[in-house]
PDB file of C-alpha atoms (C1' of nucleotides) in Angstrom:
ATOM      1  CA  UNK X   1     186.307 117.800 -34.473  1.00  0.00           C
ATOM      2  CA  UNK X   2     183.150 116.523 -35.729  1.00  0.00           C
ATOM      3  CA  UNK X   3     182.320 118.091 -39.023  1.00  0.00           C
ATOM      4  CA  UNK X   4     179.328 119.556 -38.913  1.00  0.00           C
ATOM      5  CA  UNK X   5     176.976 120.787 -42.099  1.00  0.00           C
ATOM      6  CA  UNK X   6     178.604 124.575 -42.090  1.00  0.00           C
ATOM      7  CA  UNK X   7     182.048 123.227 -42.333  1.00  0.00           C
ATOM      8  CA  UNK X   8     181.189 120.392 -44.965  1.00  0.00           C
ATOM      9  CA  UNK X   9     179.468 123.030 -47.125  1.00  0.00           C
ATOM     10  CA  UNK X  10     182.086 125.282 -46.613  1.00  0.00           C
ATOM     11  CA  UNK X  11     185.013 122.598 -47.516  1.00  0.00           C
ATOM     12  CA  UNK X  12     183.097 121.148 -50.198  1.00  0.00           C
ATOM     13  CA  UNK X  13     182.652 124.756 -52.177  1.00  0.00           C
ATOM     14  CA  UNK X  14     186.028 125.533 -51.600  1.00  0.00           C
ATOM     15  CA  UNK X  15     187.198 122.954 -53.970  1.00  0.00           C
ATOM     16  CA  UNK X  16     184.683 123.119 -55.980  1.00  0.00           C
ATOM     17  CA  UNK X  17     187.023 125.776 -57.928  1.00  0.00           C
ATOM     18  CA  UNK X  18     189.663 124.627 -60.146  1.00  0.00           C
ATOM     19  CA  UNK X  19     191.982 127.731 -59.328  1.00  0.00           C
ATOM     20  CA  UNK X  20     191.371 126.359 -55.406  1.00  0.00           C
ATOM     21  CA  UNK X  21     192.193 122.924 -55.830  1.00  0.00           C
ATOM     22  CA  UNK X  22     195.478 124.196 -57.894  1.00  0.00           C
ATOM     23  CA  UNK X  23     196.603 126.149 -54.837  1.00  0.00           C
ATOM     24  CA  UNK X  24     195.883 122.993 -52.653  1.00  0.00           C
ATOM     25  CA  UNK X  25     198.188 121.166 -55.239  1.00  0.00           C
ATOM     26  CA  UNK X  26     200.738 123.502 -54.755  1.00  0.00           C
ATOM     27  CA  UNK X  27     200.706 124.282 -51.211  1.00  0.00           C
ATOM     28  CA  UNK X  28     200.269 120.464 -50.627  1.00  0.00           C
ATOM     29  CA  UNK X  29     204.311 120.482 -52.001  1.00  0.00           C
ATOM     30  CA  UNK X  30     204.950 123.027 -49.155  1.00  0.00           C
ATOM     31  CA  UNK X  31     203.806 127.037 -47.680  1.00  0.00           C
ATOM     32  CA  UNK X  32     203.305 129.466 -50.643  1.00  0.00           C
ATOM     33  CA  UNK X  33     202.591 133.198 -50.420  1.00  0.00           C
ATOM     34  CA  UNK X  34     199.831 135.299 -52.110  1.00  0.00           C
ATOM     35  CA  UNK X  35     202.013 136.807 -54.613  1.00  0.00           C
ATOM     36  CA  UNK X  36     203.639 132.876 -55.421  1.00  0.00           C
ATOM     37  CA  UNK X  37     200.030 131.529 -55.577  1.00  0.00           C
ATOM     38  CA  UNK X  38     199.435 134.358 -57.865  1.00  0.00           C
ATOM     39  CA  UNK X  39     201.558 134.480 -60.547  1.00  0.00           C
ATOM     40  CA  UNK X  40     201.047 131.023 -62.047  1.00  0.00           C
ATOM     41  CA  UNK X  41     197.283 132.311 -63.122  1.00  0.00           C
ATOM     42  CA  UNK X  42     196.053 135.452 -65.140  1.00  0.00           C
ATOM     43  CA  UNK X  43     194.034 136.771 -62.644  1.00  0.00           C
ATOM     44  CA  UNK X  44     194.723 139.380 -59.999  1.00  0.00           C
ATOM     45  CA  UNK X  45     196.435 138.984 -56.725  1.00  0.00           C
ATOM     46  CA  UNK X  46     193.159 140.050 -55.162  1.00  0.00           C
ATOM     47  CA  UNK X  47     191.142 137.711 -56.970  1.00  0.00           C
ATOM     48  CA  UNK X  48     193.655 135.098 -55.478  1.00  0.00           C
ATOM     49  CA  UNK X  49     193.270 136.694 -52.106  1.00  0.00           C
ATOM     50  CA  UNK X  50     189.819 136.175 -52.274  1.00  0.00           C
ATOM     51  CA  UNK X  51     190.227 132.448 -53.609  1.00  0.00           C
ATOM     52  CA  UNK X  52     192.915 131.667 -50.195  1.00  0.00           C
ATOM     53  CA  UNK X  53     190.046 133.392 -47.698  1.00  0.00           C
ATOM     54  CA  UNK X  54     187.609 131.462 -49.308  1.00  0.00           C
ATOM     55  CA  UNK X  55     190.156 128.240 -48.099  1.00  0.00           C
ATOM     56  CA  UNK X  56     190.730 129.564 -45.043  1.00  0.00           C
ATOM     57  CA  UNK X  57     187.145 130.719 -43.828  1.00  0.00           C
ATOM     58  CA  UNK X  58     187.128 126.167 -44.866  1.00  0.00           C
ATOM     59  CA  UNK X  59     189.792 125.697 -42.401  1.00  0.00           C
ATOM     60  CA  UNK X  60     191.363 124.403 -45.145  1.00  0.00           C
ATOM     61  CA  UNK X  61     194.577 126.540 -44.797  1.00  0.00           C
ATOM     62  CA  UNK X  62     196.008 129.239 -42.343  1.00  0.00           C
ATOM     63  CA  UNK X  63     197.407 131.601 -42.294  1.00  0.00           C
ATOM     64  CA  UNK X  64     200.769 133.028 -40.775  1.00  0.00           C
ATOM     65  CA  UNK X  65     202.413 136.371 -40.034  1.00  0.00           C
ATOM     66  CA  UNK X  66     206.402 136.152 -40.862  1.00  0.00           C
ATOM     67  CA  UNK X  67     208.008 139.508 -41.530  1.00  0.00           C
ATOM     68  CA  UNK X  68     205.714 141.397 -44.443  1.00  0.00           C
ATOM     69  CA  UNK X  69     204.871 138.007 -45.842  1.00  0.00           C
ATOM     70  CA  UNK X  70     202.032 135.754 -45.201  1.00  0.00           C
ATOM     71  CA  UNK X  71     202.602 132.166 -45.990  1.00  0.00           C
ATOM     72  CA  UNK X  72     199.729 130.220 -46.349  1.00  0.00           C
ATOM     73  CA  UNK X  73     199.596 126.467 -44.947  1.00  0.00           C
ATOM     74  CA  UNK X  74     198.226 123.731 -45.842  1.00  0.00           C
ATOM     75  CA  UNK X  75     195.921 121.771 -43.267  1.00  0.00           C
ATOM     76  CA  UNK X  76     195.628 118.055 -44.055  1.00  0.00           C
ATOM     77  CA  UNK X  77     193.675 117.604 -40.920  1.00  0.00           C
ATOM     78  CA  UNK X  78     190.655 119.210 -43.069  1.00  0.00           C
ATOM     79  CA  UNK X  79     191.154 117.173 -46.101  1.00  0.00           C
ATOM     80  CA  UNK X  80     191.234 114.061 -44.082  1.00  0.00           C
ATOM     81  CA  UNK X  81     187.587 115.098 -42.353  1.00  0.00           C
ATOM     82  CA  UNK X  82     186.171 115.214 -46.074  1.00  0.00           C
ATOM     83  CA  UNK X  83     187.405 112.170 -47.071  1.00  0.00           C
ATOM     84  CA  UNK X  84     186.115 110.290 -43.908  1.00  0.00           C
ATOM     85  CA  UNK X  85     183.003 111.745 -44.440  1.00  0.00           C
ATOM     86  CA  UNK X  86     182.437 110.404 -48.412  1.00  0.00           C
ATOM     87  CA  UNK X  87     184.113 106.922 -47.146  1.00  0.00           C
ATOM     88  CA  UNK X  88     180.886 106.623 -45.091  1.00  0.00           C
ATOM     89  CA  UNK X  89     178.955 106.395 -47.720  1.00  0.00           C
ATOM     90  CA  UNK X  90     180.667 105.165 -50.764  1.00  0.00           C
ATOM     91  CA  UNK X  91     181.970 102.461 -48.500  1.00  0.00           C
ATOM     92  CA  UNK X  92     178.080 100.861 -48.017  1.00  0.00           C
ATOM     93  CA  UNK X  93     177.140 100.046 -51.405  1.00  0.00           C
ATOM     94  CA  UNK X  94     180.418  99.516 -53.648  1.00  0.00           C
ATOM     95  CA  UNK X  95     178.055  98.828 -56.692  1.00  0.00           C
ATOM     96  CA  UNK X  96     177.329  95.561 -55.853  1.00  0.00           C
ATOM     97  CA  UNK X  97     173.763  96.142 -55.820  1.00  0.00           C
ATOM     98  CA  UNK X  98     172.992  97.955 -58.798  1.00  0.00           C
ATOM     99  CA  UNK X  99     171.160  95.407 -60.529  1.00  0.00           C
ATOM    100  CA  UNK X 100     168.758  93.855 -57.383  1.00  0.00           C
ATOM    101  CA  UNK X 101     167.674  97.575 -57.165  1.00  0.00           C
ATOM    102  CA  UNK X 102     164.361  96.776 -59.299  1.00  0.00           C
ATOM    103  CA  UNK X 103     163.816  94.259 -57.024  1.00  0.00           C
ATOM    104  CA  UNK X 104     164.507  95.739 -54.029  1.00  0.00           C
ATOM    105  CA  UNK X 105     162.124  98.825 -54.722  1.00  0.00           C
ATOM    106  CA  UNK X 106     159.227  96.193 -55.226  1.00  0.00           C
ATOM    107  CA  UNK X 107     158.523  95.924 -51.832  1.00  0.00           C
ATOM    108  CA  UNK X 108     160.587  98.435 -50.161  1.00  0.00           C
ATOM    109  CA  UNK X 109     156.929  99.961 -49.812  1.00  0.00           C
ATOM    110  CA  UNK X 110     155.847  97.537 -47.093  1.00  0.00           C
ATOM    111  CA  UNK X 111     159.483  97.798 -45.304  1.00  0.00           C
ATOM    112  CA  UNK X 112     159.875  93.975 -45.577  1.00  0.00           C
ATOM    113  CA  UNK X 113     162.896  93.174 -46.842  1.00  0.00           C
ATOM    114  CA  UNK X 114     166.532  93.475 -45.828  1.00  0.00           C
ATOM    115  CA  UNK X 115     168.303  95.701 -45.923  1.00  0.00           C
ATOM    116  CA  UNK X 116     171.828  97.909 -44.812  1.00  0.00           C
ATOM    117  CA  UNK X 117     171.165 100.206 -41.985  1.00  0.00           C
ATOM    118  CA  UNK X 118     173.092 101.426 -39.124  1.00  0.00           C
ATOM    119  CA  UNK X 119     174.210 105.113 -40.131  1.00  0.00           C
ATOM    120  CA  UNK X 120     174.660 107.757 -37.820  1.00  0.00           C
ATOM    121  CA  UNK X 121     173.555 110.506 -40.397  1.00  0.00           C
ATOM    122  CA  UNK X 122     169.876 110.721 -40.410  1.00  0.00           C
ATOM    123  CA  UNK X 123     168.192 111.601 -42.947  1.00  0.00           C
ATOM    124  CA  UNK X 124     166.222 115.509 -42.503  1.00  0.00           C
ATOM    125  CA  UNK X 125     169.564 116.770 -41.401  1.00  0.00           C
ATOM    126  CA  UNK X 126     169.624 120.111 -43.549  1.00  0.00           C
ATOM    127  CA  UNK X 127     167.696 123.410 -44.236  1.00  0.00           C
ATOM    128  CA  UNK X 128     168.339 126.628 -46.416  1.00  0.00           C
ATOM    129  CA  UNK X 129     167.547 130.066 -45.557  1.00  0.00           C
TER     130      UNK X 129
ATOM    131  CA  UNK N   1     188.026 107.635 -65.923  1.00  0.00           C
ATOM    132  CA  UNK N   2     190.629 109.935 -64.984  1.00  0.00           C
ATOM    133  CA  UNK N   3     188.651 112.880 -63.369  1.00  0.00           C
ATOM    134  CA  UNK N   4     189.384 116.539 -65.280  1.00  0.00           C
ATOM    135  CA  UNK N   5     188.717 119.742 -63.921  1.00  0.00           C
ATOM    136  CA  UNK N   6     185.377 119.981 -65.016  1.00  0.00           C
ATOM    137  CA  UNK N   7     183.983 117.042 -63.168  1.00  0.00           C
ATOM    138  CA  UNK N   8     185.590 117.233 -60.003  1.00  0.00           C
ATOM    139  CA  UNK N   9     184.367 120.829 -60.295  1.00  0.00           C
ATOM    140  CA  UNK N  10     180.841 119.294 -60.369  1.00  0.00           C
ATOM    141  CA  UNK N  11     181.203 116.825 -58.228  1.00  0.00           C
ATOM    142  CA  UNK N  12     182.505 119.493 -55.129  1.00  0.00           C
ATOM    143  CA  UNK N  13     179.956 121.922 -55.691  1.00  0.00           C
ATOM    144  CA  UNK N  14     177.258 119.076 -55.804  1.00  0.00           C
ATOM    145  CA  UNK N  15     178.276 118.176 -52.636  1.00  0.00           C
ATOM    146  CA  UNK N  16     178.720 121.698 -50.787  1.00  0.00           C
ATOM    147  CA  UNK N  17     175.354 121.579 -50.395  1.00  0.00           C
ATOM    148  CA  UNK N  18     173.509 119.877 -47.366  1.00  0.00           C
ATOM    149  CA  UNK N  19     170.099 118.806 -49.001  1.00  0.00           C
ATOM    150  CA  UNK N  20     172.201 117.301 -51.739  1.00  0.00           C
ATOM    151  CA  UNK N  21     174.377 115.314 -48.944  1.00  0.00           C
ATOM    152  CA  UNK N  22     171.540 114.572 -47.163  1.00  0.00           C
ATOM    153  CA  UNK N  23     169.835 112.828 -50.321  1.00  0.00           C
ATOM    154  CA  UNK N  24     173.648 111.224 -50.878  1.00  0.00           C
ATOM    155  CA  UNK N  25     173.418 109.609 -47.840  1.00  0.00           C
ATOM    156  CA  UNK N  26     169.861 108.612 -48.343  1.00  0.00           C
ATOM    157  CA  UNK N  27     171.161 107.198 -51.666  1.00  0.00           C
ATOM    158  CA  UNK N  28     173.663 104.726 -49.839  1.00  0.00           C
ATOM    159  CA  UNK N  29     170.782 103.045 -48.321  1.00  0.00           C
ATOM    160  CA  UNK N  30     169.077 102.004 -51.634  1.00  0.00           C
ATOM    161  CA  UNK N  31     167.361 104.137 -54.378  1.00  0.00           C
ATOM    162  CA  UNK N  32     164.663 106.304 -54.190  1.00  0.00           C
ATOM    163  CA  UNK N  33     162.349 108.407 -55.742  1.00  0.00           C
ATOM    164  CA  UNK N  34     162.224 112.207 -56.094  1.00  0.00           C
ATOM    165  CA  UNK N  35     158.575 112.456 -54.274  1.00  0.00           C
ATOM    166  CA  UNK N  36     160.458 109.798 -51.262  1.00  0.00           C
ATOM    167  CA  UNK N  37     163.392 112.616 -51.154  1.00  0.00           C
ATOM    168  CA  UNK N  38     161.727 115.306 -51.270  1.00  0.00           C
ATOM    169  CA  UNK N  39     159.537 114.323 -48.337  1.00  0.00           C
ATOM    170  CA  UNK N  40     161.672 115.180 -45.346  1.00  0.00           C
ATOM    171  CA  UNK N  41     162.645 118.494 -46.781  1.00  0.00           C
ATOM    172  CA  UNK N  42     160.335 121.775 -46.754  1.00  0.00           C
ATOM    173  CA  UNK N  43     161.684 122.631 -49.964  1.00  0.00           C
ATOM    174  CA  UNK N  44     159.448 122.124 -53.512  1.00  0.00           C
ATOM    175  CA  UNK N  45     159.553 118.799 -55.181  1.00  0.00           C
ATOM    176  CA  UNK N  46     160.994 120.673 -58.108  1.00  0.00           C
ATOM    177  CA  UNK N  47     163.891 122.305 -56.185  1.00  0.00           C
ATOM    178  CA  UNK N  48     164.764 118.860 -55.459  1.00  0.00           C
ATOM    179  CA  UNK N  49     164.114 117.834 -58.736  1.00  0.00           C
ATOM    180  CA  UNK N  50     166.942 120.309 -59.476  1.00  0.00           C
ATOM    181  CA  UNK N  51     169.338 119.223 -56.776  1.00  0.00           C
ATOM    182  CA  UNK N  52     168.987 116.016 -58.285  1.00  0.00           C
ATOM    183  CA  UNK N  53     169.689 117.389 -61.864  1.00  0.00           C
ATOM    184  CA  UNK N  54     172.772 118.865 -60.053  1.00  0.00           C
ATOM    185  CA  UNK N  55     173.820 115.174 -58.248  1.00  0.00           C
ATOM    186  CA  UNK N  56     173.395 113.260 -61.585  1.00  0.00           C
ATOM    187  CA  UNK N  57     175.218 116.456 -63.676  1.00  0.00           C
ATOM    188  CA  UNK N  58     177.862 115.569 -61.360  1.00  0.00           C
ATOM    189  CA  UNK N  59     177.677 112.169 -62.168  1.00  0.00           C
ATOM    190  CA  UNK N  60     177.442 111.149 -58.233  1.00  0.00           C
ATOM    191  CA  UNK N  61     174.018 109.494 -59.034  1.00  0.00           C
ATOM    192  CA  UNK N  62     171.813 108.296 -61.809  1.00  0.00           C
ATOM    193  CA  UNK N  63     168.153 108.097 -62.416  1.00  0.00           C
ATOM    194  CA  UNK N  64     166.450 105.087 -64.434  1.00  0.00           C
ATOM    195  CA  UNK N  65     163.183 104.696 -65.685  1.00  0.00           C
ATOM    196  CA  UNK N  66     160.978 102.137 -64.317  1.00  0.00           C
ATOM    197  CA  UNK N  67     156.956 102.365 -64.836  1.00  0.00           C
ATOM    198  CA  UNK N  68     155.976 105.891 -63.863  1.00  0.00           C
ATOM    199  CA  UNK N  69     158.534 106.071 -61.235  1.00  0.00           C
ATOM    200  CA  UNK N  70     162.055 107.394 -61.730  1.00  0.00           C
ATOM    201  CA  UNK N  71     164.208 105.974 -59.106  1.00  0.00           C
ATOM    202  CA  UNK N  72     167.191 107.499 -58.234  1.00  0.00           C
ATOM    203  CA  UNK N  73     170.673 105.598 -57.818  1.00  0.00           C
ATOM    204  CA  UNK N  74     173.649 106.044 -55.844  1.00  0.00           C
ATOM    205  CA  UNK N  75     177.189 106.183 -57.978  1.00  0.00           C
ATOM    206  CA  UNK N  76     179.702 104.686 -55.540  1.00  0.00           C
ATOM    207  CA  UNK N  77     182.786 105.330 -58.089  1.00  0.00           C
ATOM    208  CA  UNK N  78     182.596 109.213 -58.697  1.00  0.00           C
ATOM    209  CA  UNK N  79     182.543 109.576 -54.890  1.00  0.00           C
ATOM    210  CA  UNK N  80     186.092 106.905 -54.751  1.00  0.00           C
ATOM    211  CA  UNK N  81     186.897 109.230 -57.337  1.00  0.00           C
ATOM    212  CA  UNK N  82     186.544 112.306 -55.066  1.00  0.00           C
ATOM    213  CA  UNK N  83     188.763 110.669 -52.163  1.00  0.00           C
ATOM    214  CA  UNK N  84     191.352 109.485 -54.618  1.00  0.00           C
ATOM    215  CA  UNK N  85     191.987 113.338 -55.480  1.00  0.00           C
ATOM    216  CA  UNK N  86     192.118 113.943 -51.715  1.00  0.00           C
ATOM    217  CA  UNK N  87     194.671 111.498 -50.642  1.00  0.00           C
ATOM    218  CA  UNK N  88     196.754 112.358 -53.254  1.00  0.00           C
ATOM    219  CA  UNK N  89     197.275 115.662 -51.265  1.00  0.00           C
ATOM    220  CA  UNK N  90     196.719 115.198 -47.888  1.00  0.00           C
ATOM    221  CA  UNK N  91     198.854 112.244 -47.925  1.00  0.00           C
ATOM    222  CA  UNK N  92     201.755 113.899 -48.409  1.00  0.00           C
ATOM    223  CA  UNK N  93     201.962 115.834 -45.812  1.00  0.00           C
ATOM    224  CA  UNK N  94     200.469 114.741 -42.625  1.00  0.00           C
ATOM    225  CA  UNK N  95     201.555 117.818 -40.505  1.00  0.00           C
ATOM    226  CA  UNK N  96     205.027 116.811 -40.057  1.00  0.00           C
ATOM    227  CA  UNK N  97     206.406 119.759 -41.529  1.00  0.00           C
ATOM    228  CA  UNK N  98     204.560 122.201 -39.685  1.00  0.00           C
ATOM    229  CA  UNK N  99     207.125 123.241 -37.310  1.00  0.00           C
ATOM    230  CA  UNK N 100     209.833 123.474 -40.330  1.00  0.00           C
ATOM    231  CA  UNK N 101     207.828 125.707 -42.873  1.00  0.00           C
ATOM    232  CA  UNK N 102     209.706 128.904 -41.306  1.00  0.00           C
ATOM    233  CA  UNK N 103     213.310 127.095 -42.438  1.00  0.00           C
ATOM    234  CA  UNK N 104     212.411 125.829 -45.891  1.00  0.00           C
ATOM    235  CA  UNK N 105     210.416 128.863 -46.802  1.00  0.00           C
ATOM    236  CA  UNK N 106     213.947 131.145 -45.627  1.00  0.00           C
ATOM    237  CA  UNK N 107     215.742 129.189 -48.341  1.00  0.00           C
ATOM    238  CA  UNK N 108     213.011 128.275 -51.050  1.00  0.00           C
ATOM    239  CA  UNK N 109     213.552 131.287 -53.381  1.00  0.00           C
ATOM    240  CA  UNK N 110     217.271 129.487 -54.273  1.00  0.00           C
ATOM    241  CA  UNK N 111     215.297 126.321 -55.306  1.00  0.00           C
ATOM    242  CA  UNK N 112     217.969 124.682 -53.151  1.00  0.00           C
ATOM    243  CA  UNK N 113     216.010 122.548 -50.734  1.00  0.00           C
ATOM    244  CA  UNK N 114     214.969 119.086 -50.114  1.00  0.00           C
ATOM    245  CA  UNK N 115     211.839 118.483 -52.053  1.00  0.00           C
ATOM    246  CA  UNK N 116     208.955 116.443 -51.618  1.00  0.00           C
ATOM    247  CA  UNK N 117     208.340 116.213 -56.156  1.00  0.00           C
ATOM    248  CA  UNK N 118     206.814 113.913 -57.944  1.00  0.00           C
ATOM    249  CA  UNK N 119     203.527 114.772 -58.589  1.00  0.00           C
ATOM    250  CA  UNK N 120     200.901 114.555 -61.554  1.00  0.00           C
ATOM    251  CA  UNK N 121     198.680 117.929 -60.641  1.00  0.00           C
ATOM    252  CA  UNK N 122     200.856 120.351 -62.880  1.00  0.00           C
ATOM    253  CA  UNK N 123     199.640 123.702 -60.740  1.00  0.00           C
ATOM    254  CA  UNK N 124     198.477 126.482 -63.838  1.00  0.00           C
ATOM    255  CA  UNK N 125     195.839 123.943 -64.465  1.00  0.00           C
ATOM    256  CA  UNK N 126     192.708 126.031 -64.412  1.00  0.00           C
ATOM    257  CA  UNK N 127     191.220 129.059 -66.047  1.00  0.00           C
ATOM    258  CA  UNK N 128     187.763 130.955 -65.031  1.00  0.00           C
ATOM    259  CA  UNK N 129     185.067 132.834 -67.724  1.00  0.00           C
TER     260      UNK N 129
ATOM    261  C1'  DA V   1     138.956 108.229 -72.781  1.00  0.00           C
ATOM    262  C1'  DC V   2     139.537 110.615 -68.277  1.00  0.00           C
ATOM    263  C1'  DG V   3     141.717 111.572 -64.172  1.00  0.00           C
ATOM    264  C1'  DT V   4     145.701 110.612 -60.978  1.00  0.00           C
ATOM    265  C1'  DT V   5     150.290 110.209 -59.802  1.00  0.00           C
ATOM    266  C1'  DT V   6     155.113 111.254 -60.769  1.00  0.00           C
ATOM    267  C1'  DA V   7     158.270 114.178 -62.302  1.00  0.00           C
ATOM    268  C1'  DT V   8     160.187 117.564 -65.541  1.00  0.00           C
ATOM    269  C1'  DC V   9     160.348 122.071 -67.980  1.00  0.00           C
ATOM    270  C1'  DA V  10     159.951 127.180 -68.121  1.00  0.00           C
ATOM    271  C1'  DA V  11     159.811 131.741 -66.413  1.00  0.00           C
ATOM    272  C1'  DC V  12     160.936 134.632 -62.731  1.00  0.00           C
ATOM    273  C1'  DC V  13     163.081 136.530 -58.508  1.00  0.00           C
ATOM    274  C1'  DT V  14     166.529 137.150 -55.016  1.00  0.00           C
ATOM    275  C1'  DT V  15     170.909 136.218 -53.160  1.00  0.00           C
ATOM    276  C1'  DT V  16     175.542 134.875 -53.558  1.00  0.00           C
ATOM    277  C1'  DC V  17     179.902 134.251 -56.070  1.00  0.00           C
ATOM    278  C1'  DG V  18     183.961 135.404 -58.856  1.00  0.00           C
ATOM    279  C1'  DG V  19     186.382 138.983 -60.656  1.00  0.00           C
ATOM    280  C1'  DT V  20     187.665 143.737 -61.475  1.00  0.00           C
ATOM    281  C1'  DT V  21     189.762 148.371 -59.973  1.00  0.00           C
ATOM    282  C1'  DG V  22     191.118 151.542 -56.489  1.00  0.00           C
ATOM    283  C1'  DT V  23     192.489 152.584 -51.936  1.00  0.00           C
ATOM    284  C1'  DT V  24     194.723 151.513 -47.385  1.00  0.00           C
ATOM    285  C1'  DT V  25     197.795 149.115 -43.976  1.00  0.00           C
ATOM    286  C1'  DA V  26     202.069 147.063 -42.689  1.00  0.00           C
ATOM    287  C1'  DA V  27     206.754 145.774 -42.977  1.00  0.00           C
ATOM    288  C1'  DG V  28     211.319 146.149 -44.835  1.00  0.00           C
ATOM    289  C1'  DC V  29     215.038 148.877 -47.275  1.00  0.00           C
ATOM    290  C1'  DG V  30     218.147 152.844 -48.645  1.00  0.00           C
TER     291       DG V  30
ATOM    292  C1'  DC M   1     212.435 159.634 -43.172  1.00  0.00           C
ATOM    293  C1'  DG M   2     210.529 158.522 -47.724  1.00  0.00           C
ATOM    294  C1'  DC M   3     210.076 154.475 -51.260  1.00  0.00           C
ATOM    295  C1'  DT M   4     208.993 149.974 -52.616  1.00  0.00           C
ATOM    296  C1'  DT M   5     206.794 145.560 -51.885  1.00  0.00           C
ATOM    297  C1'  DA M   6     203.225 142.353 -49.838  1.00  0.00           C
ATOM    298  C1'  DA M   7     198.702 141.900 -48.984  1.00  0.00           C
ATOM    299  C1'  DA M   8     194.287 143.079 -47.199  1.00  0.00           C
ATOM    300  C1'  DC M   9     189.954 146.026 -47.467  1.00  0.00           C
ATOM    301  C1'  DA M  10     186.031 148.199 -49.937  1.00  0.00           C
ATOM    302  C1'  DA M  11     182.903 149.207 -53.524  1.00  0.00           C
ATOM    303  C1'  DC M  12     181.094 147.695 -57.700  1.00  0.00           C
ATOM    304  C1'  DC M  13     179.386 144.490 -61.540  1.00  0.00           C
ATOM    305  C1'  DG M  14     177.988 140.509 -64.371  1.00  0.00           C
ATOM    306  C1'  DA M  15     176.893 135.773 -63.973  1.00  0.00           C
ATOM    307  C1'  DA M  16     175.210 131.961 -61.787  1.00  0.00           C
ATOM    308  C1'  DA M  17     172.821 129.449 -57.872  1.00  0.00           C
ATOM    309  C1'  DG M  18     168.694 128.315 -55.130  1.00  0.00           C
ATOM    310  C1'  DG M  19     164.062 128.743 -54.622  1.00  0.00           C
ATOM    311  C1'  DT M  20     159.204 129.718 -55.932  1.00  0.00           C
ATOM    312  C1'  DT M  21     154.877 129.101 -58.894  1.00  0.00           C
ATOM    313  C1'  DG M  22     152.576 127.531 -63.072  1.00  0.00           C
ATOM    314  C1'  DA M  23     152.277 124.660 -66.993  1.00  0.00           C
ATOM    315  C1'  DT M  24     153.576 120.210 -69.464  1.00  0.00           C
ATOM    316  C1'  DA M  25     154.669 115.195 -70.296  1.00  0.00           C
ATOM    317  C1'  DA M  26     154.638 110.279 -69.376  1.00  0.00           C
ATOM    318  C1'  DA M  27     152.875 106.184 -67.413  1.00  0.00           C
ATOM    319  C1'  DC M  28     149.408 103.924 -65.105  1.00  0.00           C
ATOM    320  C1'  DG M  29     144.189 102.645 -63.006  1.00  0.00           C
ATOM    321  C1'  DT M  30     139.413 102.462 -63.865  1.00  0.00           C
TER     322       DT M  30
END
DNA sequence: ACGTTTATCAACCTTTCGGTTGTTTAAGCG
DNA sequence: CGCTTAAACAACCGAAAGGTTGATAAACGT
């Protein structure tokens, strides 16, 4: 269940749209279908469609079969993983050093001073196409 | 402080990016400079210059001037921002009702059910060009 | 003053995204 | 068996993202 880079950059888009994070607000209140999800905005109910695959393909919802309709879920489990992964950062430094960061970058050169390590993400972790 | 639409739209698609996590969690180790994060990437020290343009747009980090360097700095509160508009939906539900969507859904369209209200989101909320 | 380092700005290109309309599939209902 | 509704699929389009190269600006060192 480890996120991995695919599924954080897929997560992270996927609310990176206001319409998206409004159908996470409403779906967090309980399972909504397309054509609910829909009508609260002026776009089309494909546009919507689109917006809900986008969430799904970021295992962010699912999707269920139940008669014609298909009521989308919410999955917290997903929401959880991004918030565990920002914790382990915002969590090191909680501003404490902003002003010792002169001082700090001084002689950071020579790697002499102390400092906060122990993180499991190394750094070159990432490439594009 | 609150965060609007706009900035947690930002602040998402900042971070649905790898090479923009990856210099994130560089960031939470101390500052750093563009040429020092650019480094472990093959990418162009300008296409990181714009990822960083993207972070600090985002308001996740800020850069400072300091002789002919400009080190870049972490901003711990935008990403305690981010969580706090996570846990205000995933805590609500943490897969308890799974089983019971079929049964509330059956009797939703009466608006007759037991509820789980009270929340600040208001769901039309967003709007697209 | 000149060159070096650091980093940004500007133009350009290619790919992807968000939305539209139009057309199917699938499941009830009369 | 048609008819309506729910929702996905497909093709298309404008706008924006991500990257490149080339030129520019600011702060040193000598």
């Amino acid at each position: 269940m480890e996120p991995d880079a695919a599924a954080l950059d897929s997560a992270f888009m996927a609310l990176a749209d206001p319409v998206r994070r409004s159908i996470i607000a409403r779906l967090s209140r309980g399972p909504a279908t397309v054509n609910e999800l829909a009508e609260p905005f002026e776009i089309s109910k494909q546009a919507v469609s689109k917006h809900i695959q986008v969430l799904e393909q970021a295992n962010l919802v699912t999707r269920t079969r139940e008669a014609q309709r298909r009521p989308v879920h919410l999955n917290p489990a997903r929401l959880e993983a991004l918030t565990a992964w920002i914790d382990q950062y915002r969590l090191v430094r909680e501003g404490q050093f902003r002003s010792l960061d002169a001082v700090l970058r001084s002689n950071a050169a020579t790697g002499s001073g102390p400092d906060t390590r122990s993180h499991h993400e190394q750094f070159p972790e990432a490439q594009r196409s």
